[in-house]
Short mmCIF file of C-alpha atoms in Angstrom, two decimals:
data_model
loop_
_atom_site.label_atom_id
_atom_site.label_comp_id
_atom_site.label_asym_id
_atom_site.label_seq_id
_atom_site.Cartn_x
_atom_site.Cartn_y
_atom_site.Cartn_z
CA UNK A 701 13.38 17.10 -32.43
CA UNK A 702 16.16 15.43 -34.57
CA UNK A 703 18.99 17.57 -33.43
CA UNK A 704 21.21 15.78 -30.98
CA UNK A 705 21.90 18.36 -28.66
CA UNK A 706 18.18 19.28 -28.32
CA UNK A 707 17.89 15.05 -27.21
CA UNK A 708 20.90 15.33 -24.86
CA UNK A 709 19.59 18.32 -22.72
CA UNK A 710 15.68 16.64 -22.39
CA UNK A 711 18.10 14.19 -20.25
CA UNK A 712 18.53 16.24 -17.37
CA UNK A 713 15.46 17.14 -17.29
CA UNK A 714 14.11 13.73 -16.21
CA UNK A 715 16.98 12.28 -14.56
CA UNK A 716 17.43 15.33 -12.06
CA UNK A 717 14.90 14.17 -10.09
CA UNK A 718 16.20 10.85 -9.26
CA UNK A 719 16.55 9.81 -5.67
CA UNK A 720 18.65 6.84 -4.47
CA UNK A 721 19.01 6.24 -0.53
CA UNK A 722 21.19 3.10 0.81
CA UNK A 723 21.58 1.44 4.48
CA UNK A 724 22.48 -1.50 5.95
CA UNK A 725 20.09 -4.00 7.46
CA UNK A 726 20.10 -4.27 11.45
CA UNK A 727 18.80 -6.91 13.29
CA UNK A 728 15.87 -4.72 14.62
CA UNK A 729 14.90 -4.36 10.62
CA UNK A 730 13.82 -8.49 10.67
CA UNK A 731 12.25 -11.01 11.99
CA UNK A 732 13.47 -13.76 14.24
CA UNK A 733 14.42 -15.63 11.46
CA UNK A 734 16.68 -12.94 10.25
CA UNK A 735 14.14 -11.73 7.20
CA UNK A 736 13.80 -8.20 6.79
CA UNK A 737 10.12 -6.85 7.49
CA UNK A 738 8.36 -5.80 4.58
CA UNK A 739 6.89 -2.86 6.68
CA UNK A 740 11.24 -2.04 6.86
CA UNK A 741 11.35 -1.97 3.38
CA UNK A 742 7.91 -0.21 2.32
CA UNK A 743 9.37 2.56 4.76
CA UNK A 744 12.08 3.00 2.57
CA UNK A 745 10.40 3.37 -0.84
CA UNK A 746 8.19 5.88 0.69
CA UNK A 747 11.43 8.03 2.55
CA UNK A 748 12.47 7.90 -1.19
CA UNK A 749 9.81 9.10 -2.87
CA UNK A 750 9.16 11.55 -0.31
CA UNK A 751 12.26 13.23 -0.91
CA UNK A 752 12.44 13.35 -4.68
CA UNK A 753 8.55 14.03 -5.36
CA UNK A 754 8.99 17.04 -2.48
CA UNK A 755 11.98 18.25 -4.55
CA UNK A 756 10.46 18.34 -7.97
CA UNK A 757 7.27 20.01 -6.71
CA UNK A 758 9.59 22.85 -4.79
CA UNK A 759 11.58 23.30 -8.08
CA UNK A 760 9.80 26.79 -9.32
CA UNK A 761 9.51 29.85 -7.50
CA UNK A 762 6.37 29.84 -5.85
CA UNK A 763 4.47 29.00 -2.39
CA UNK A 764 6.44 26.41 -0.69
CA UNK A 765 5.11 23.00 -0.14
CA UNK A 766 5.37 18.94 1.15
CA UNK A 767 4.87 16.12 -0.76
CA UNK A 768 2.37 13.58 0.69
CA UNK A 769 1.45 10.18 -0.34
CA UNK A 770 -1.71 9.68 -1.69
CA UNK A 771 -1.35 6.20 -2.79
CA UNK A 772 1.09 2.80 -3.42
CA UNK A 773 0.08 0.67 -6.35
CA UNK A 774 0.73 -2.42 -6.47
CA UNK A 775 4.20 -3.90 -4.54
CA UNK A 776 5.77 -7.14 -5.67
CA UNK A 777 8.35 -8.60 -2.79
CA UNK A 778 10.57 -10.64 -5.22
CA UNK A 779 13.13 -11.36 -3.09
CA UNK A 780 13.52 -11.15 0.48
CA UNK A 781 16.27 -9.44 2.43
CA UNK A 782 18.55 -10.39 5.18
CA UNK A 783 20.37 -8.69 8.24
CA UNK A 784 23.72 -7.38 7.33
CA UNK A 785 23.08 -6.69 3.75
CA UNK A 786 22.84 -3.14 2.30
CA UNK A 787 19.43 -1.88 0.67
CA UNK A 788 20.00 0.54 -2.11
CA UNK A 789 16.33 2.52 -3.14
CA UNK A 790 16.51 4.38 -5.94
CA UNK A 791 13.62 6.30 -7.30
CA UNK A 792 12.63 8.23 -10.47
CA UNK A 793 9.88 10.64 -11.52
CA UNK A 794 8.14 9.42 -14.40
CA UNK A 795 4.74 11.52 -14.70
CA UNK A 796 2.79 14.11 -13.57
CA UNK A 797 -0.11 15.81 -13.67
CA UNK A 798 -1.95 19.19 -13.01
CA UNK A 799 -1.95 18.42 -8.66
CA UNK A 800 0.15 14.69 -8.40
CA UNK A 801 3.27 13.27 -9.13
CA UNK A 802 4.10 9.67 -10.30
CA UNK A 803 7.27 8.25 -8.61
CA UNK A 804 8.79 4.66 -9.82
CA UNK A 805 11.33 3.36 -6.96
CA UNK A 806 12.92 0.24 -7.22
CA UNK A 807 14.97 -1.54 -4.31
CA UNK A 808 18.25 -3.68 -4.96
CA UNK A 809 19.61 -5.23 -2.35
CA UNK A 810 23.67 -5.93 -1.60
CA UNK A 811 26.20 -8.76 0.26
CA UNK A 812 28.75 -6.92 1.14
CA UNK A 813 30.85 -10.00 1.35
CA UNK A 814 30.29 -11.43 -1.85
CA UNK A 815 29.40 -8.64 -3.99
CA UNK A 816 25.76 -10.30 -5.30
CA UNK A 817 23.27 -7.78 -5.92
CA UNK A 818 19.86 -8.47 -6.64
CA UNK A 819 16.29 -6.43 -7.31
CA UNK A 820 13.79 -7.09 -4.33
CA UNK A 821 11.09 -4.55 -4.99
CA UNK A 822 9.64 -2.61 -7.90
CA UNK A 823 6.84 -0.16 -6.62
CA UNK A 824 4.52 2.80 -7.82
CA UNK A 825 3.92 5.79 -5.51
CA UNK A 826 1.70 8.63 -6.04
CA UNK A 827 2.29 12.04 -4.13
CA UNK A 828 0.17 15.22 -3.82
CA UNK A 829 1.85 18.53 -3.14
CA UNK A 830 0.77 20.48 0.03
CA UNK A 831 1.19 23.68 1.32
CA UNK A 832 3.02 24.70 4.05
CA UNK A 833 1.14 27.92 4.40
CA UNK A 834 -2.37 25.40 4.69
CA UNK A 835 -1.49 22.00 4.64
CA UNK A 836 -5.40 21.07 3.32
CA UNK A 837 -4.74 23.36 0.04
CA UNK A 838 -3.48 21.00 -2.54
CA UNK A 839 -0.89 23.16 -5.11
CA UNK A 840 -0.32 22.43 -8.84
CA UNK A 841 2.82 20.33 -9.87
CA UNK A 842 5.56 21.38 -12.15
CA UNK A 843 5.70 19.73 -15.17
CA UNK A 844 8.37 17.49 -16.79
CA UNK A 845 9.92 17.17 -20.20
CA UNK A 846 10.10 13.97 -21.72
CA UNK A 847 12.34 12.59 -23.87
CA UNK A 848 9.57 10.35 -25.83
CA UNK A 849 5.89 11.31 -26.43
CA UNK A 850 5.10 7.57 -25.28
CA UNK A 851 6.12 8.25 -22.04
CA UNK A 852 3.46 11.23 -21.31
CA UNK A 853 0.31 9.07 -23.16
CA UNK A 854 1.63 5.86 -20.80
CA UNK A 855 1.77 8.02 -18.09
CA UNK A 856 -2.06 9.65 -18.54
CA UNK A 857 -3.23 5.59 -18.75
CA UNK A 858 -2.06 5.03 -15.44
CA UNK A 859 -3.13 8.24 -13.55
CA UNK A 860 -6.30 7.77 -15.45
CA UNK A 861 -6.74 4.19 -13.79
CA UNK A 862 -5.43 4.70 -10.41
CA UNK A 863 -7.98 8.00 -9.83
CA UNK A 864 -10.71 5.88 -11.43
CA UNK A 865 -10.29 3.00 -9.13
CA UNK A 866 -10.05 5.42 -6.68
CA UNK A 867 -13.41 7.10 -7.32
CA UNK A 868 -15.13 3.35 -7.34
CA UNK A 869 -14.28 1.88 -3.92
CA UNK A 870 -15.63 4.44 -1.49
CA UNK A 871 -18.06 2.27 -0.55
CA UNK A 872 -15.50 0.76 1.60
CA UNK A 873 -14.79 3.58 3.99
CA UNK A 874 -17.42 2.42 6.38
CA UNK A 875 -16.38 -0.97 6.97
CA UNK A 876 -14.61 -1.95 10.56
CA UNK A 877 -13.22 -5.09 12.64
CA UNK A 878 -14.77 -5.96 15.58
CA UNK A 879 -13.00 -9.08 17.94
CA UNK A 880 -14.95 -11.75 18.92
CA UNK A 881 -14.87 -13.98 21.64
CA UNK A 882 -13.55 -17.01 22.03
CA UNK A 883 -12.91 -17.94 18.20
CA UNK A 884 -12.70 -21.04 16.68
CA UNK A 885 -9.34 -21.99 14.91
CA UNK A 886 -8.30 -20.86 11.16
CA UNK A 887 -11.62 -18.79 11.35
CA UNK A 888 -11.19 -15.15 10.57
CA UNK A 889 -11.64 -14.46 14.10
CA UNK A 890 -8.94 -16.32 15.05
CA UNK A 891 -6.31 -14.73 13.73
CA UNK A 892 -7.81 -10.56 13.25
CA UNK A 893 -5.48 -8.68 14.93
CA UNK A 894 -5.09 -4.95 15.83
CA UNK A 895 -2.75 -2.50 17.17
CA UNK A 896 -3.15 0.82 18.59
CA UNK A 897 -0.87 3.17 18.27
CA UNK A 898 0.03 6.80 19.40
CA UNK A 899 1.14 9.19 16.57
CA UNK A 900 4.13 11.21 18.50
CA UNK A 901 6.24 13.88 16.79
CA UNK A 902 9.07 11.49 15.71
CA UNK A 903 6.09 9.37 13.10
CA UNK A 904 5.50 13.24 11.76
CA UNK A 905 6.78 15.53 9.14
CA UNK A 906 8.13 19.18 9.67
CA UNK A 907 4.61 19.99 9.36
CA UNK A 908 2.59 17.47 11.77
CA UNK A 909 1.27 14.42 9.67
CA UNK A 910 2.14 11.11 9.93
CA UNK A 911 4.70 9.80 7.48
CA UNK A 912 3.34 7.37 4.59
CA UNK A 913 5.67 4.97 5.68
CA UNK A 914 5.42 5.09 9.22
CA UNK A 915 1.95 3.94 8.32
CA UNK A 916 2.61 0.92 6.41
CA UNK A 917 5.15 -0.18 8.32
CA UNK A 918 2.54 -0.63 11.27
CA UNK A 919 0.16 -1.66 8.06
CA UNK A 920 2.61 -4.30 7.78
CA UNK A 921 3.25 -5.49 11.10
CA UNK A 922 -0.51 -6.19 11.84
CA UNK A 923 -0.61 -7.86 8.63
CA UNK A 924 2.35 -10.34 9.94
CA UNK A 925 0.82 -10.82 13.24
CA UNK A 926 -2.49 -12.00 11.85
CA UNK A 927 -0.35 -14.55 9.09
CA UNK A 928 1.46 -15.75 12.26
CA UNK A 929 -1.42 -16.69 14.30
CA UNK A 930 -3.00 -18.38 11.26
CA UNK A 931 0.32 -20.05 10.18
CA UNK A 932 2.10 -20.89 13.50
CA UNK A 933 5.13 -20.42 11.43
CA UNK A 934 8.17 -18.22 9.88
CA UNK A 935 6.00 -15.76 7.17
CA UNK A 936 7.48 -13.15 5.18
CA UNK A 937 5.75 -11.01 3.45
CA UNK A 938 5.17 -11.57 -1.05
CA UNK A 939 2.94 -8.74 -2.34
CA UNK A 940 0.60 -5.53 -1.06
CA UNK A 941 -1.94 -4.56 -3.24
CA UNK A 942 -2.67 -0.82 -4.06
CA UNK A 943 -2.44 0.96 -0.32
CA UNK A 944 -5.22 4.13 -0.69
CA UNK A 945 -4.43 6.66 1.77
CA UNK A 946 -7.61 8.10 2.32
CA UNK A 947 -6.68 11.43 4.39
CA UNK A 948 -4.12 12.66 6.82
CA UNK A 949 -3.54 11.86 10.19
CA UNK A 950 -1.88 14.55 12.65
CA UNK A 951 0.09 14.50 14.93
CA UNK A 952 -1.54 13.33 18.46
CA UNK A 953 -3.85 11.38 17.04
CA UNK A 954 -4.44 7.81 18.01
CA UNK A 955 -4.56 5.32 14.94
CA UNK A 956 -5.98 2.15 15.05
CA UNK A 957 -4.60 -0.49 12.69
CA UNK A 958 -6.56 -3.78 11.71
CA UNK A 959 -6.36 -7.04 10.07
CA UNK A 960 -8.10 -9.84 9.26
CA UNK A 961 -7.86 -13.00 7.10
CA UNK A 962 -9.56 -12.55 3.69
CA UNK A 963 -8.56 -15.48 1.63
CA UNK A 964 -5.92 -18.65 1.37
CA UNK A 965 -4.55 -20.84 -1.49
CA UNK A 966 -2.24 -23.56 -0.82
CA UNK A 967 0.77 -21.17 -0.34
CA UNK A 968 -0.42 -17.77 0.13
CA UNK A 969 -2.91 -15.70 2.49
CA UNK A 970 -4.45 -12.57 1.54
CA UNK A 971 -5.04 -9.79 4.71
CA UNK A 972 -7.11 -7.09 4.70
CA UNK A 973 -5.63 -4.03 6.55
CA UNK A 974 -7.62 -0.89 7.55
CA UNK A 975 -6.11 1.78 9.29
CA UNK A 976 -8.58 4.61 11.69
CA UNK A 977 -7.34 7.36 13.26
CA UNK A 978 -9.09 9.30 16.12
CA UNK A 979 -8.34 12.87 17.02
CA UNK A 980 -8.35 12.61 20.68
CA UNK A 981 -7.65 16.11 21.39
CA UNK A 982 -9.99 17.69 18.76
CA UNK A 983 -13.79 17.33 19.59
CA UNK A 984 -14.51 18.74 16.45
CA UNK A 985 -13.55 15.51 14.38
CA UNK A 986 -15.04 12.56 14.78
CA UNK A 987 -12.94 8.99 14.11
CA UNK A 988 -12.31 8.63 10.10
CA UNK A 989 -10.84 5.94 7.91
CA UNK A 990 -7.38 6.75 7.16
CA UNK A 991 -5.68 4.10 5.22
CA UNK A 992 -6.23 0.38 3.63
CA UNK A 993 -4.82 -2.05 1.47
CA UNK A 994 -4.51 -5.96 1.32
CA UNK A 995 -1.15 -7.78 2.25
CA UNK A 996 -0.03 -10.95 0.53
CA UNK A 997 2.27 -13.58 2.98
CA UNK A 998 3.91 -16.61 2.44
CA UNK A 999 4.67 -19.22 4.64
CA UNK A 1000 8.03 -20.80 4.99
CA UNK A 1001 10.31 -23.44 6.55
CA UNK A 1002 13.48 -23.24 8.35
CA UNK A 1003 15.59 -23.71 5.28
CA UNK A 1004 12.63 -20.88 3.49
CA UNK A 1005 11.24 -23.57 1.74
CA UNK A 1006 7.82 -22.79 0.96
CA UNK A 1007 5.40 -24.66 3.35
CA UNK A 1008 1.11 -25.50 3.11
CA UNK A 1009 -1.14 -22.82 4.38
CA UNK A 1010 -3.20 -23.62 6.68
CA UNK A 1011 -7.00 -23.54 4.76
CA UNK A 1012 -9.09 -20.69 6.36
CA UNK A 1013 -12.43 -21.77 7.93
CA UNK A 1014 -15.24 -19.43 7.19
CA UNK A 1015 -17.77 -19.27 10.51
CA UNK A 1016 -20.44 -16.76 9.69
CA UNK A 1017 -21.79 -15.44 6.12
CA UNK A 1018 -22.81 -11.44 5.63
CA UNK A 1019 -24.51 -9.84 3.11
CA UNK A 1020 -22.86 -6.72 2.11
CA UNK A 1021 -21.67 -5.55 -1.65
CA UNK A 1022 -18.72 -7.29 -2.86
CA UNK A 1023 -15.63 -6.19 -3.95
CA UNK A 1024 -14.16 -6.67 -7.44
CA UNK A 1025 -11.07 -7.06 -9.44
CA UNK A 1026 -9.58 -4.07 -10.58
CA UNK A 1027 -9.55 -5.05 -14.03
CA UNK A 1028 -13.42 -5.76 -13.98
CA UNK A 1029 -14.59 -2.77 -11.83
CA UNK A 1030 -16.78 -3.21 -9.39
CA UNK A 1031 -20.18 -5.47 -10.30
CA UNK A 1032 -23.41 -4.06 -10.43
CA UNK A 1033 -25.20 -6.72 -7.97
CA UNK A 1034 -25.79 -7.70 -4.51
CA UNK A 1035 -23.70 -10.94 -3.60
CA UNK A 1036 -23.15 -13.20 -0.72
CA UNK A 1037 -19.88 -12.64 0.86
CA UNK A 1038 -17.87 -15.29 3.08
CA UNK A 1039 -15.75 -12.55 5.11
CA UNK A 1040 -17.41 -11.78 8.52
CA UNK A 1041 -17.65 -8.05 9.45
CA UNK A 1042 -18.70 -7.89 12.72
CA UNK A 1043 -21.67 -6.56 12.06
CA UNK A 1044 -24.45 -7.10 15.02
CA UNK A 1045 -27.83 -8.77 14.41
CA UNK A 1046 -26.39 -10.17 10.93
CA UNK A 1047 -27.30 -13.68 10.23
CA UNK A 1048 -25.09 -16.43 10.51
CA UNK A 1049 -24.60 -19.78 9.21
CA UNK A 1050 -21.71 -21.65 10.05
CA UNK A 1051 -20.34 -23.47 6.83
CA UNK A 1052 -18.34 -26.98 6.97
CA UNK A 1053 -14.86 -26.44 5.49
CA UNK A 1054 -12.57 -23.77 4.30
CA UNK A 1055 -13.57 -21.05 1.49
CA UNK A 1056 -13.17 -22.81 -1.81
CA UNK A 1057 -16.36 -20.76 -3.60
CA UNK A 1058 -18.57 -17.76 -3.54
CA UNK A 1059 -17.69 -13.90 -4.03
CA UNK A 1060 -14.85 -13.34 -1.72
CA UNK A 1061 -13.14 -16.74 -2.81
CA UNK A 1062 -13.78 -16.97 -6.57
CA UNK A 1063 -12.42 -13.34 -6.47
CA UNK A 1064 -9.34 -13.91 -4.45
CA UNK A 1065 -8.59 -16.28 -6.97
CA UNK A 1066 -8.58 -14.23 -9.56
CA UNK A 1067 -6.18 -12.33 -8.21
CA UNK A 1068 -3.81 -15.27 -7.22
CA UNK A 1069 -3.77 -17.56 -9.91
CA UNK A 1070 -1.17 -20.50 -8.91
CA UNK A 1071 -0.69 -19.06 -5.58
CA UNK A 1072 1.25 -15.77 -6.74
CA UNK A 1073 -0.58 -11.97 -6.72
CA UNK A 1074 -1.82 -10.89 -10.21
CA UNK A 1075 -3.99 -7.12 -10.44
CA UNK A 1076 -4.93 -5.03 -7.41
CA UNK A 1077 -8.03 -5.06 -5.73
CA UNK A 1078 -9.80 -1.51 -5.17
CA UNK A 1079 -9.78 -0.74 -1.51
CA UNK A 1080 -11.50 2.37 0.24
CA UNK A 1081 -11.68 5.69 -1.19
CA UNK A 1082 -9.03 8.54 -2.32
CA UNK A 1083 -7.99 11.96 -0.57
CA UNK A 1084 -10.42 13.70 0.42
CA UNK A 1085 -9.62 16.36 -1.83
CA UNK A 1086 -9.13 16.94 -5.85
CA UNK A 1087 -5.85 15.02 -7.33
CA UNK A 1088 -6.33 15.75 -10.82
#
């Protein structure tokens, strides 16, 4: 400290684990209006932070190991992205602790033609090292050197928060989506959709798991199918709350991805996403909660004006605990919920209009204030094993 070339060699240090990968947008990347998916681009940050987080964690001698993603905070979508231009990810380690690594990636986007280059996405990534030897033994993380002490306490805040909220919503894991007949229109029902998908070796790693962002691209897709059938029109996607990723999923396995309508404001729908995988060829496993995470959509007009939501119209009422802000942890009480679960022999009452209060809706709110995402909401529970 104080001597200039001591400050100039922490540098490296840091910036030797930055990652930047760059393509150009095809038309199988977007949508029929010629907006790139949001699942395209969440692919991306992941295939980024992959690479650099696997890199830093290989950088000792020692046993050999992957990096896996354990979780996404919070994704902002600020701008969206068209065929022909050229994405450029770039992606920076900024903490870690004793058995995870905390990767910052941010996504710029490029017209070739005129030069214009603009910031898209800013997301969080977290990433557990594996071994190759035993790819259920979790190995310790090198450290970094950082240029400020600021950085490291910053860093500890967030890995603090992110395990805590964690820790707090495994009360989730159990929950499913069930279809129902003959549903009513802008009802949950309605518009839940699902897709069923089998994990081959080209969704894998080296080492037989499914990549993080071959999930949440089909996270994603579900999540536009279900806005489409509620909206009827062009819907791109705005925000995705923290994505847990609750274990692995191998190679063979068949993964079932499902969403549902949670909430709507005048501009903006909120989907819930839950993602089971079933081990077909291993008797020894039964089917387990793999993934979750809640998907923000807009809906917009042929010139991408901004266009009404349709209001969702609640049809049955369950009791079940609620969920909470992250900022306000989850509440100690039993409320009344207005998302259906699909639950058999739960009692029903159908309700006259759209949600505008109770749990669910006061809650969503909170989180959307003037139609735009604000906080996270805690969904499902972590790895099953220690990230500390």
């Amino acid at each position: 400290p104080g001597c200039w070339k001591h400050r100039l060699c922490l540098v490296p240090v840091i910036c030797l684990w930055a990652q930047g990968l760059s393509r150009i947008m095809r038309p199988d990347d977007a949508n029929v209006a010629g907006n790139v998916h949001g699942g395209t681009v969440l692919k991306m940050i992941e295939e980024a932070g992959a690479i650099i987080s696997t890199r830093h964690c290989n950088s000792q001698n020692g046993e050999r190991c992957v990096a896996a993603l354990a979780r996404v905070e919070r994704t902002d979508f600020l701008s969206p992205m068209c065929i022909g231009e050229v994405a450029h990810v770039s992606g920076e380690i900024t903490y870690t602790s004793k058995h995870s690594v905390e990767v910052q990636v941010n996504v710029m986007s490029e017209n070739i033609l005129t030069g214009i280059k603009k910031l898209t996405n800013k997301a969080t990534l977290w990433y557990v090292p594996l071994s190759l030897k035993n790819v259920d033994k979790v190995l310790e993380v090198p450290p970094v050197v950082y240029s400020r002490q600021e950085q490291e306490e910053e860093g500890r805040k967030r890995y603090e928060a992110q395990k805590l909220e964690r820790m707090e919503t495994k009360w989730r894991n159990g929950d499913i989506i069930q279809p129902v007949m003959n549903p009513e229109p802008n009802t949950v029902s309605y518009s839940q959709s699902s897709l069923i998908h089998l994990v081959g070796p080209s969704d894998c790693t080296l080492h037989g798991f499914v990549h993080g962002g071959v999930t949440m691209k089909l996270m994603d897709e579900v999540a536009g199918i279900v806005a489409a059938r509620h909206c009827k029109t062009n819907i791109v996607t705005a925000s995705v709350d923290a994505i847990n990723f609750h274990d692995k999923i191998r190679k063979g396995c068949v993964i079932t991805i499902s969403g549902r309508m949670t909430f709507t404001s005048n501009k903006s729908m909120e989907i819930e996403v839950l993602v089971d995988a079933d081990p077909v060829v291993d008797n020894s496993q039964k089917r387990y909660r793999a993934a979750s995470a809640f998907f923000t959509y807009v809906s917009l007009s042929q010139e991408g004006k901004p266009l009404p939501v349709p209001q969702l119209v609640v049809s049955v009422r369950l009791r079940h605990p609620c969920p909470q802000d992250s900022r306000q942890r989850r509440c100690s009480c039993q409320s009344l919920c207005l998302v259906p679960r699909g639950q058999s022999g739960a009692p029903a009452w159908p309700l006259p209009g759209p949600v505008t209060s109770g749990c669910c809706a006061d809650q969503a709110r909170a989180r959307r204030p003037e139609g735009r995402p604000e906080g996270s909401m805690p969904v499902g529970c972590g790895w099953g094993w220690q990230t500390g």
